[in-house]
mmCIF file with all atom_site columns, C-alpha atoms in Angstrom:
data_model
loop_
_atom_site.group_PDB
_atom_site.id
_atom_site.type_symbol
_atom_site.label_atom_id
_atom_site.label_alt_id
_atom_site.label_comp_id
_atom_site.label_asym_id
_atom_site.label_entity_id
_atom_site.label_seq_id
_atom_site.pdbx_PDB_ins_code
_atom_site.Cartn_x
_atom_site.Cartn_y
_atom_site.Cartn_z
_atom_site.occupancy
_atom_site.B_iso_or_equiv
_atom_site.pdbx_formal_charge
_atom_site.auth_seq_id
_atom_site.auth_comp_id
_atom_site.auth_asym_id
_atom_site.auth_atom_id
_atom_site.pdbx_PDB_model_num
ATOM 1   C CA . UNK C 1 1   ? -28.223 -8.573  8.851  1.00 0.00 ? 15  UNK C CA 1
ATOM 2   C CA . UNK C 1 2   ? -25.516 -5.974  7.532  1.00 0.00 ? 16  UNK C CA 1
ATOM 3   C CA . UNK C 1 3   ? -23.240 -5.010  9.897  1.00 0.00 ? 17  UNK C CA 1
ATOM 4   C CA . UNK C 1 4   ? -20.782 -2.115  8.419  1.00 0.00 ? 18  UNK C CA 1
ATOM 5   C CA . UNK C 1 5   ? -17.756 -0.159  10.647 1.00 0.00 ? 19  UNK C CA 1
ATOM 6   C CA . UNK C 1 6   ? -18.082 3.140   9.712  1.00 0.00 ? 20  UNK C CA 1
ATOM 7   C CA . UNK C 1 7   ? -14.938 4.465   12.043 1.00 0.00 ? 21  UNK C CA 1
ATOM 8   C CA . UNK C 1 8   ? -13.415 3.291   14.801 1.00 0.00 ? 22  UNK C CA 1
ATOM 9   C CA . UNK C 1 9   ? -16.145 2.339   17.622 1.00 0.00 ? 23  UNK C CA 1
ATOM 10  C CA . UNK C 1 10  ? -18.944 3.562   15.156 1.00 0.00 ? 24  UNK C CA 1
ATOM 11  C CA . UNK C 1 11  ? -21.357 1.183   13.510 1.00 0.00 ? 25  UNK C CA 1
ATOM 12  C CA . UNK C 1 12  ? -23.930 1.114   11.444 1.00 0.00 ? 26  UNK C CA 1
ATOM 13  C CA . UNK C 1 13  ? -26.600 -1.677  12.160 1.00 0.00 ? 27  UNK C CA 1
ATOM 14  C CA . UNK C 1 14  ? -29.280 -2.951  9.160  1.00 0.00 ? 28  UNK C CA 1
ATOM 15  C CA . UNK C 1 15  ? -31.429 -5.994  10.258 1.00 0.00 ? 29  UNK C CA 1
ATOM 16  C CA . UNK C 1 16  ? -34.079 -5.104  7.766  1.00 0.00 ? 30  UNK C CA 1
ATOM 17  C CA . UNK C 1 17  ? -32.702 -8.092  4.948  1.00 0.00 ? 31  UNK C CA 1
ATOM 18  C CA . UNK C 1 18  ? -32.768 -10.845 8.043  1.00 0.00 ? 32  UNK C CA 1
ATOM 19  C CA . UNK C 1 19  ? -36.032 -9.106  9.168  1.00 0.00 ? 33  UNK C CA 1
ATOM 20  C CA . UNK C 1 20  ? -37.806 -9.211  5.472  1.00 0.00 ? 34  UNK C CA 1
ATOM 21  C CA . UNK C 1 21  ? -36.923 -12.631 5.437  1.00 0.00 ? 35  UNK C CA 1
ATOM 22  C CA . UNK C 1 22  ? -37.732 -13.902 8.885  1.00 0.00 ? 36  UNK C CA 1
ATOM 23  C CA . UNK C 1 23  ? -41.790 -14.536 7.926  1.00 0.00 ? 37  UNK C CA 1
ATOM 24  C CA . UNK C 1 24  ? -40.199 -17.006 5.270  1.00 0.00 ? 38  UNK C CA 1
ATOM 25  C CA . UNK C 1 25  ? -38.443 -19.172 7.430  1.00 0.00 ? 39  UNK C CA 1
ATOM 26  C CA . UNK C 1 26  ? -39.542 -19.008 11.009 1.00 0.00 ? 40  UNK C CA 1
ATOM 27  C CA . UNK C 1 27  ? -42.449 -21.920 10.781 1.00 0.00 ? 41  UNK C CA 1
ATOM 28  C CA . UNK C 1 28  ? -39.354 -23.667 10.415 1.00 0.00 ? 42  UNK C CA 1
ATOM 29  C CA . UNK C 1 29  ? -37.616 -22.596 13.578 1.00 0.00 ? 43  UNK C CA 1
ATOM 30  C CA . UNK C 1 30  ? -38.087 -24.595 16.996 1.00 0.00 ? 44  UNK C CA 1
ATOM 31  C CA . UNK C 1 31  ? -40.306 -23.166 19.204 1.00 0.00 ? 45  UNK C CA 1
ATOM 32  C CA . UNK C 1 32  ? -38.452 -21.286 21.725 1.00 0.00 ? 46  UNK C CA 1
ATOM 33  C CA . UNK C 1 33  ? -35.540 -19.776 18.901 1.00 0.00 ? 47  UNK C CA 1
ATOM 34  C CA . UNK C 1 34  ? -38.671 -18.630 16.667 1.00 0.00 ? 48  UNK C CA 1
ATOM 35  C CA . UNK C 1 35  ? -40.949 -16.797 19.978 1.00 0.00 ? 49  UNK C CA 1
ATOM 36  C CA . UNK C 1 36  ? -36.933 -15.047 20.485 1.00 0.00 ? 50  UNK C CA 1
ATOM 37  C CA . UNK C 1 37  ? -36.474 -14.065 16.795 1.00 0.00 ? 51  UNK C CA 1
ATOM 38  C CA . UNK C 1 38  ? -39.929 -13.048 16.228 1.00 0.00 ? 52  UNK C CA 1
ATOM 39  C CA . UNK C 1 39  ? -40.578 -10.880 18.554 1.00 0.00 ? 53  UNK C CA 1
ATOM 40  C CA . UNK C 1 40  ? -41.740 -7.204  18.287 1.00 0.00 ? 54  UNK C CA 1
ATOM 41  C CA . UNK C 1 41  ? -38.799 -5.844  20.187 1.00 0.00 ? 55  UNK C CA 1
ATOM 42  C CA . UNK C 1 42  ? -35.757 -7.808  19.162 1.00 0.00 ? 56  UNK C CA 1
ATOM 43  C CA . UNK C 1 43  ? -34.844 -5.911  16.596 1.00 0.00 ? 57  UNK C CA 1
ATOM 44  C CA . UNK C 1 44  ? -36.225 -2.691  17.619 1.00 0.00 ? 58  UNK C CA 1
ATOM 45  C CA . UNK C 1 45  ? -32.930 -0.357  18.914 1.00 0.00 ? 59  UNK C CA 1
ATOM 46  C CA . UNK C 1 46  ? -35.223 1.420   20.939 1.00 0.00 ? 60  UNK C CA 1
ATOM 47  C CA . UNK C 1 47  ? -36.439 -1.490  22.891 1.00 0.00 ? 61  UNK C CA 1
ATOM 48  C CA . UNK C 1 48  ? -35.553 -3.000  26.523 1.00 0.00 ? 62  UNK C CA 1
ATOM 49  C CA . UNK C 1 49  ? -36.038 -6.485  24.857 1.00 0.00 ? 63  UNK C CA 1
ATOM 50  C CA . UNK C 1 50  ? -33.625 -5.975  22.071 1.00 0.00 ? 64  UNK C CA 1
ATOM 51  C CA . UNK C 1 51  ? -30.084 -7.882  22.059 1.00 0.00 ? 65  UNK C CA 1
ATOM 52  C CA . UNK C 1 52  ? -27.599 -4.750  20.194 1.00 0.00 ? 66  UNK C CA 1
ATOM 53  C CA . UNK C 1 53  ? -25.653 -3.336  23.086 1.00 0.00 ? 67  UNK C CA 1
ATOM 54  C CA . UNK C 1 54  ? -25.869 -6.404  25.517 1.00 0.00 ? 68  UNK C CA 1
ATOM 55  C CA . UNK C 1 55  ? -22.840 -7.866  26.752 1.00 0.00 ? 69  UNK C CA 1
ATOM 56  C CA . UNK C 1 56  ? -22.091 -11.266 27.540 1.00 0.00 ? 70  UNK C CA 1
ATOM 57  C CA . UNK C 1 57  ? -20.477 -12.100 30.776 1.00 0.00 ? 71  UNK C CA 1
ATOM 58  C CA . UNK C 1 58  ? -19.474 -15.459 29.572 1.00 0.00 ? 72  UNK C CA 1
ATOM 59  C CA . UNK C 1 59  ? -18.044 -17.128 26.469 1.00 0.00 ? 73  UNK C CA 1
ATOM 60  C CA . UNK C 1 60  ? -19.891 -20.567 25.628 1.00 0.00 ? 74  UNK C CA 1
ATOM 61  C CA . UNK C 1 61  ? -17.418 -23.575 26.477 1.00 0.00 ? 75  UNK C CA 1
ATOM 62  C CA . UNK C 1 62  ? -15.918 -24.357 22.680 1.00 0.00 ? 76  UNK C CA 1
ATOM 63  C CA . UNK C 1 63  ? -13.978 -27.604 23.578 1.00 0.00 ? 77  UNK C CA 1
ATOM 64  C CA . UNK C 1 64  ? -16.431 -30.837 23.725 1.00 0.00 ? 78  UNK C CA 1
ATOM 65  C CA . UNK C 1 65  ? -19.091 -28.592 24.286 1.00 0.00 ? 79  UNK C CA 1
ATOM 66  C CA . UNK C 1 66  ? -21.960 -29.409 26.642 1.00 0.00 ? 80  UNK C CA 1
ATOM 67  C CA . UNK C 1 67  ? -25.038 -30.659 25.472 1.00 0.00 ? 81  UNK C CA 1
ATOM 68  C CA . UNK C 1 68  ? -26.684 -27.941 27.165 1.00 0.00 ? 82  UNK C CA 1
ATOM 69  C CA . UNK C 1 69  ? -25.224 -24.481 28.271 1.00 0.00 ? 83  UNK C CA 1
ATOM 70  C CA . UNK C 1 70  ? -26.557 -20.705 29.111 1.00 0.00 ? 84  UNK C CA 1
ATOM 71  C CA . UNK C 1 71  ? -24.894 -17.636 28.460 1.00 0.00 ? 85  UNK C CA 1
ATOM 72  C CA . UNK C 1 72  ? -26.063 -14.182 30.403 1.00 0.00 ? 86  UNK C CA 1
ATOM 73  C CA . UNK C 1 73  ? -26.295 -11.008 29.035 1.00 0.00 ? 87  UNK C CA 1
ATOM 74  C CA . UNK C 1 74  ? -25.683 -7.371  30.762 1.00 0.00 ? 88  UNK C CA 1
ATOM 75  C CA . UNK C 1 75  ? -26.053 -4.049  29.690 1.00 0.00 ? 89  UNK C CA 1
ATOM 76  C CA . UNK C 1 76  ? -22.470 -2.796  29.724 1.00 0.00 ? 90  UNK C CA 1
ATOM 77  C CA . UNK C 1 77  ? -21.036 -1.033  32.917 1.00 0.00 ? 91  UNK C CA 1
ATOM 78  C CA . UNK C 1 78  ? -23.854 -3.616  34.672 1.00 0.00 ? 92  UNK C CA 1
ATOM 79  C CA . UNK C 1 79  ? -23.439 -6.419  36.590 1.00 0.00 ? 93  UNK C CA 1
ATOM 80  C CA . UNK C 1 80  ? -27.378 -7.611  36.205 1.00 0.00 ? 94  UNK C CA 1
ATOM 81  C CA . UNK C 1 81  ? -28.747 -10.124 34.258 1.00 0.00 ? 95  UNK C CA 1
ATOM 82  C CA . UNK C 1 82  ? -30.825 -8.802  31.531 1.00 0.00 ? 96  UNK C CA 1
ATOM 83  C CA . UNK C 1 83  ? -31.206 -12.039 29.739 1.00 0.00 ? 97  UNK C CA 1
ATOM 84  C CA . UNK C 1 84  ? -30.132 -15.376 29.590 1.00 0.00 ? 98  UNK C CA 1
ATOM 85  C CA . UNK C 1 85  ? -30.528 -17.848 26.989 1.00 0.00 ? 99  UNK C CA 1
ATOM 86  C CA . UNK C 1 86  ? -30.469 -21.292 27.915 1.00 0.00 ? 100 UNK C CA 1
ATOM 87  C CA . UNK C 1 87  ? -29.293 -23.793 24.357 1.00 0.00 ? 101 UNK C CA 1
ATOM 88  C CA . UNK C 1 88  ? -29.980 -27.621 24.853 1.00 0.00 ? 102 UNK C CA 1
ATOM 89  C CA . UNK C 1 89  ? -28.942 -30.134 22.278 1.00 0.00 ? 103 UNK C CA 1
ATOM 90  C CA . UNK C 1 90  ? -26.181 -28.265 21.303 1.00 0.00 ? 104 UNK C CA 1
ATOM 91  C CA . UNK C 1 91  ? -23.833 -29.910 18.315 1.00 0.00 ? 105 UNK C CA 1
ATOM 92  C CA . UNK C 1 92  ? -21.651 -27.090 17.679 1.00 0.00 ? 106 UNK C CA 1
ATOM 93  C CA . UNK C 1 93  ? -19.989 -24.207 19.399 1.00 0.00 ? 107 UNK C CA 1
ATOM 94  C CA . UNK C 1 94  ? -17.661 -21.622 17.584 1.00 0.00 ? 108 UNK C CA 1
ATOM 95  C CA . UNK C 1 95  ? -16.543 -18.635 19.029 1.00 0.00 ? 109 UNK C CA 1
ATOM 96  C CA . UNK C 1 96  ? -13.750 -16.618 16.809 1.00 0.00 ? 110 UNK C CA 1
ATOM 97  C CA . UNK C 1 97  ? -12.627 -12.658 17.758 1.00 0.00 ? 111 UNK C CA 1
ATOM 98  C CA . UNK C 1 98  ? -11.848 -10.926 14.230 1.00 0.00 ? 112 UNK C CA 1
ATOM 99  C CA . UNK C 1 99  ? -8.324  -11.263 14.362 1.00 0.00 ? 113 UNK C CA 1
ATOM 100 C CA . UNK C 1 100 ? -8.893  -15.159 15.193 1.00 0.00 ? 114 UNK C CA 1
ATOM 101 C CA . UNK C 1 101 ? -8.198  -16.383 19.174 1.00 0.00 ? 115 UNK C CA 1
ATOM 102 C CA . UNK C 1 102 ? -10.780 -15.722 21.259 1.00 0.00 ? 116 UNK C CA 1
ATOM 103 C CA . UNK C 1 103 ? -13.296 -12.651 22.033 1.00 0.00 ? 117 UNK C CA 1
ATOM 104 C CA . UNK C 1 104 ? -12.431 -10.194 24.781 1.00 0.00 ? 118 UNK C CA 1
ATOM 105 C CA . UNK C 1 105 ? -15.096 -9.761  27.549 1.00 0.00 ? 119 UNK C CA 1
ATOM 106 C CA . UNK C 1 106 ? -15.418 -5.849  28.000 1.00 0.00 ? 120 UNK C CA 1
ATOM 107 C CA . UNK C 1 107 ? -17.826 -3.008  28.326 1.00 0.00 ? 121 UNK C CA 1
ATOM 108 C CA . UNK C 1 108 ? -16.946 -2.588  24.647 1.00 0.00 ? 122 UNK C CA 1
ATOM 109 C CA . UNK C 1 109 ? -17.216 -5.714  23.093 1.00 0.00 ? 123 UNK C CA 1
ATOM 110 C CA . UNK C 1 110 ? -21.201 -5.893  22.880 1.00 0.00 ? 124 UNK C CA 1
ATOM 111 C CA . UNK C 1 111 ? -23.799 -8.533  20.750 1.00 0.00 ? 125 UNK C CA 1
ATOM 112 C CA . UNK C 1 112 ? -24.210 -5.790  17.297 1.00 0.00 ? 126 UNK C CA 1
ATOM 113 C CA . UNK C 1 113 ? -27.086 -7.737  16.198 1.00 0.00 ? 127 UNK C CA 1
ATOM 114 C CA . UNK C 1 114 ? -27.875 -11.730 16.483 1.00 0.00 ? 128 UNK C CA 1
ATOM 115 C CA . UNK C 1 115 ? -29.660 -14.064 13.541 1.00 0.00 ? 129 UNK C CA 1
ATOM 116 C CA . UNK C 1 116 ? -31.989 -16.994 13.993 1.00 0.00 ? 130 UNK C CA 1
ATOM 117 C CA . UNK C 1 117 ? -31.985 -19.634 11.548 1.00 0.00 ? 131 UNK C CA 1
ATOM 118 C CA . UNK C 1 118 ? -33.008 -23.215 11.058 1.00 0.00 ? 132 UNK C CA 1
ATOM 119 C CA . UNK C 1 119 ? -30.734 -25.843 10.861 1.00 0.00 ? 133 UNK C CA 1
ATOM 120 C CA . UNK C 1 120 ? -31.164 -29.696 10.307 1.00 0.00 ? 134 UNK C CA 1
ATOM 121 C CA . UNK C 1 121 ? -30.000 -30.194 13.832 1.00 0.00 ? 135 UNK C CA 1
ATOM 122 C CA . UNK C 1 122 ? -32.756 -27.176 14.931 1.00 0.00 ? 136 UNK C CA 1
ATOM 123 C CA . UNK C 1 123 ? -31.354 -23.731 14.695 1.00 0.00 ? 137 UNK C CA 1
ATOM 124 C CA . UNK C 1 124 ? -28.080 -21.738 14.467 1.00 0.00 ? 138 UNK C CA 1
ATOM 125 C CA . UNK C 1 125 ? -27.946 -18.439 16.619 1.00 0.00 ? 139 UNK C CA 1
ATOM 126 C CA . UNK C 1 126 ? -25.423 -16.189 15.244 1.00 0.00 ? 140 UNK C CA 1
ATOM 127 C CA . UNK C 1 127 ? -23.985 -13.540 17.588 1.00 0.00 ? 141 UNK C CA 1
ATOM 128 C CA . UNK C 1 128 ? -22.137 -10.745 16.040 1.00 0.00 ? 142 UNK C CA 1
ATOM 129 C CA . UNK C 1 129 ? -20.088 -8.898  18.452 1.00 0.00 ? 143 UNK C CA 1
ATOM 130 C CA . UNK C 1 130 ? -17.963 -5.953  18.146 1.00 0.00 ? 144 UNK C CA 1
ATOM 131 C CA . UNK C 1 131 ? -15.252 -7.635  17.700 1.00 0.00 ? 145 UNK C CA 1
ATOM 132 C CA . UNK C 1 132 ? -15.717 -11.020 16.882 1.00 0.00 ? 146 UNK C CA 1
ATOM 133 C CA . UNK C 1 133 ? -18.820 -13.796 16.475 1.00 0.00 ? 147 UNK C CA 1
ATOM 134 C CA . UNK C 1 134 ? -19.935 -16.829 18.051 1.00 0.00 ? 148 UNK C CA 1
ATOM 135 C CA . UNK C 1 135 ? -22.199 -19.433 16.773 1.00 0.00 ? 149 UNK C CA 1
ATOM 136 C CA . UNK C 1 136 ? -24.442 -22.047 18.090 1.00 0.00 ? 150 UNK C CA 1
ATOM 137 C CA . UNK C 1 137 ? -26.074 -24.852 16.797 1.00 0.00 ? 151 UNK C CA 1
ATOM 138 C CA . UNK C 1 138 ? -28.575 -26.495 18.996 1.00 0.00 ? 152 UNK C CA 1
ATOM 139 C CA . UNK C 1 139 ? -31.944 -28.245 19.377 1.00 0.00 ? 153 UNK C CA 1
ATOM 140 C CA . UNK C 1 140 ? -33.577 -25.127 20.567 1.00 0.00 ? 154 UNK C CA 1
ATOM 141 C CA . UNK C 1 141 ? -32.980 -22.565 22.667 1.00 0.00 ? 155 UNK C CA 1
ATOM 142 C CA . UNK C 1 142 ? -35.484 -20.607 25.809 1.00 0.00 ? 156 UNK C CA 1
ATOM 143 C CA . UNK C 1 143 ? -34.927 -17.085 26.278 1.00 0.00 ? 157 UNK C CA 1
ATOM 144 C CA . UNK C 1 144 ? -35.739 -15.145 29.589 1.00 0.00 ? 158 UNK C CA 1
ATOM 145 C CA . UNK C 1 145 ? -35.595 -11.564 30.012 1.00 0.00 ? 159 UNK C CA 1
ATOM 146 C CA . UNK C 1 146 ? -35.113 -10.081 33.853 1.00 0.00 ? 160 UNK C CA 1
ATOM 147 C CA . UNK C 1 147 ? -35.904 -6.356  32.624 1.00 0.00 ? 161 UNK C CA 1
ATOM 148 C CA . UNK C 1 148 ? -35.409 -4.050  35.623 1.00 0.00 ? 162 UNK C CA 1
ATOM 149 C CA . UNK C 1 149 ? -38.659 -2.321  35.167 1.00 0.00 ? 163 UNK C CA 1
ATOM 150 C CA . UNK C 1 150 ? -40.243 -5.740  35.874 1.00 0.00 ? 164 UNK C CA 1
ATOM 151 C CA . UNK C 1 151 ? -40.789 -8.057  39.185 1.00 0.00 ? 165 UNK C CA 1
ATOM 152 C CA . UNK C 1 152 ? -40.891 -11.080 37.574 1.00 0.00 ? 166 UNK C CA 1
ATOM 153 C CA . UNK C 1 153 ? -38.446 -12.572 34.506 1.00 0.00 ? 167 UNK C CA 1
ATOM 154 C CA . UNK C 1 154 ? -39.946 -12.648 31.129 1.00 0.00 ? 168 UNK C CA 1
ATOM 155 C CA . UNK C 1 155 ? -39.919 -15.276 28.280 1.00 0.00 ? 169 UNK C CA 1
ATOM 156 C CA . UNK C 1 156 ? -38.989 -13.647 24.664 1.00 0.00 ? 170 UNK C CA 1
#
């Protein structure tokens, strides 16, 4: 994924490189982190199912990290759920703003664009905020999507 500031508040987005490369890798992915990455609208800007412009509402805990966690996402100036991503077997947990410490949580500080990738422990999900990153290595992970134009949540 390329990721490039172009002014202050103004990004431009690329996931085409991870995307070109995705069929490569994903057999390798665990189930529930390769039905996420793969699918049609994650990537897609134009898509209710896609991550760029969610917010979190929580940071993941970083010191002895659980073995199993969830983090919810909103659309900014929203207090609903959009998504939530449960991670079980997690080994790792880093979560870094750009100018080191920790993240803010605000409107403004939204997921850019998120990779996928296999690791020997399962997969790593990389989130790439607007101002900082956090990173997750787990077993696998189960995304579920509460869309507003839905009744009923969704599994990515």
């Amino acid at each position: 994924m390329i990721i490039e500031q172009q002014a202050h508040g103004i990004y431009w987005h690329d996931p085409n490189p991870y995307l070109a490369e995705l069929p490569r890798f994903a057999p390798a992915l665990p189930p529930g982190a390769r039905a996420f990455a793969t699918h049609p609208e994650h990537y897609d800007f134009s898509a209710l199912r896609c991550v760029k412009d969610l917010r979190p509402t929580a940071l993941p805990p970083t010191a002895s990290a659980a073995d199993q966690f969830q983090i919810h996402f909103t659309w900014p100036a929203s207090q609903d759920h959009v998504l939530t991503v449960h991670y079980y077997g997690v080994t790792s947990v880093q979560v870094e703003a750009d100018g080191g410490g920790v993240p803010e949580l605000s409107d403004f500080n939204t997921v850019r664009l998120d990779e996928l990738l296999p690791h020997e422990s399962g997969c790593s999900h990389e989130l790439r905020l607007t101002t900082g990153s956090i990173r997750i290595l787990c077993q696998d992970l189960d995304a579920q999507w509460a869309l507003p134009s839905s009744d009923r949540a969704q599994t990515a």
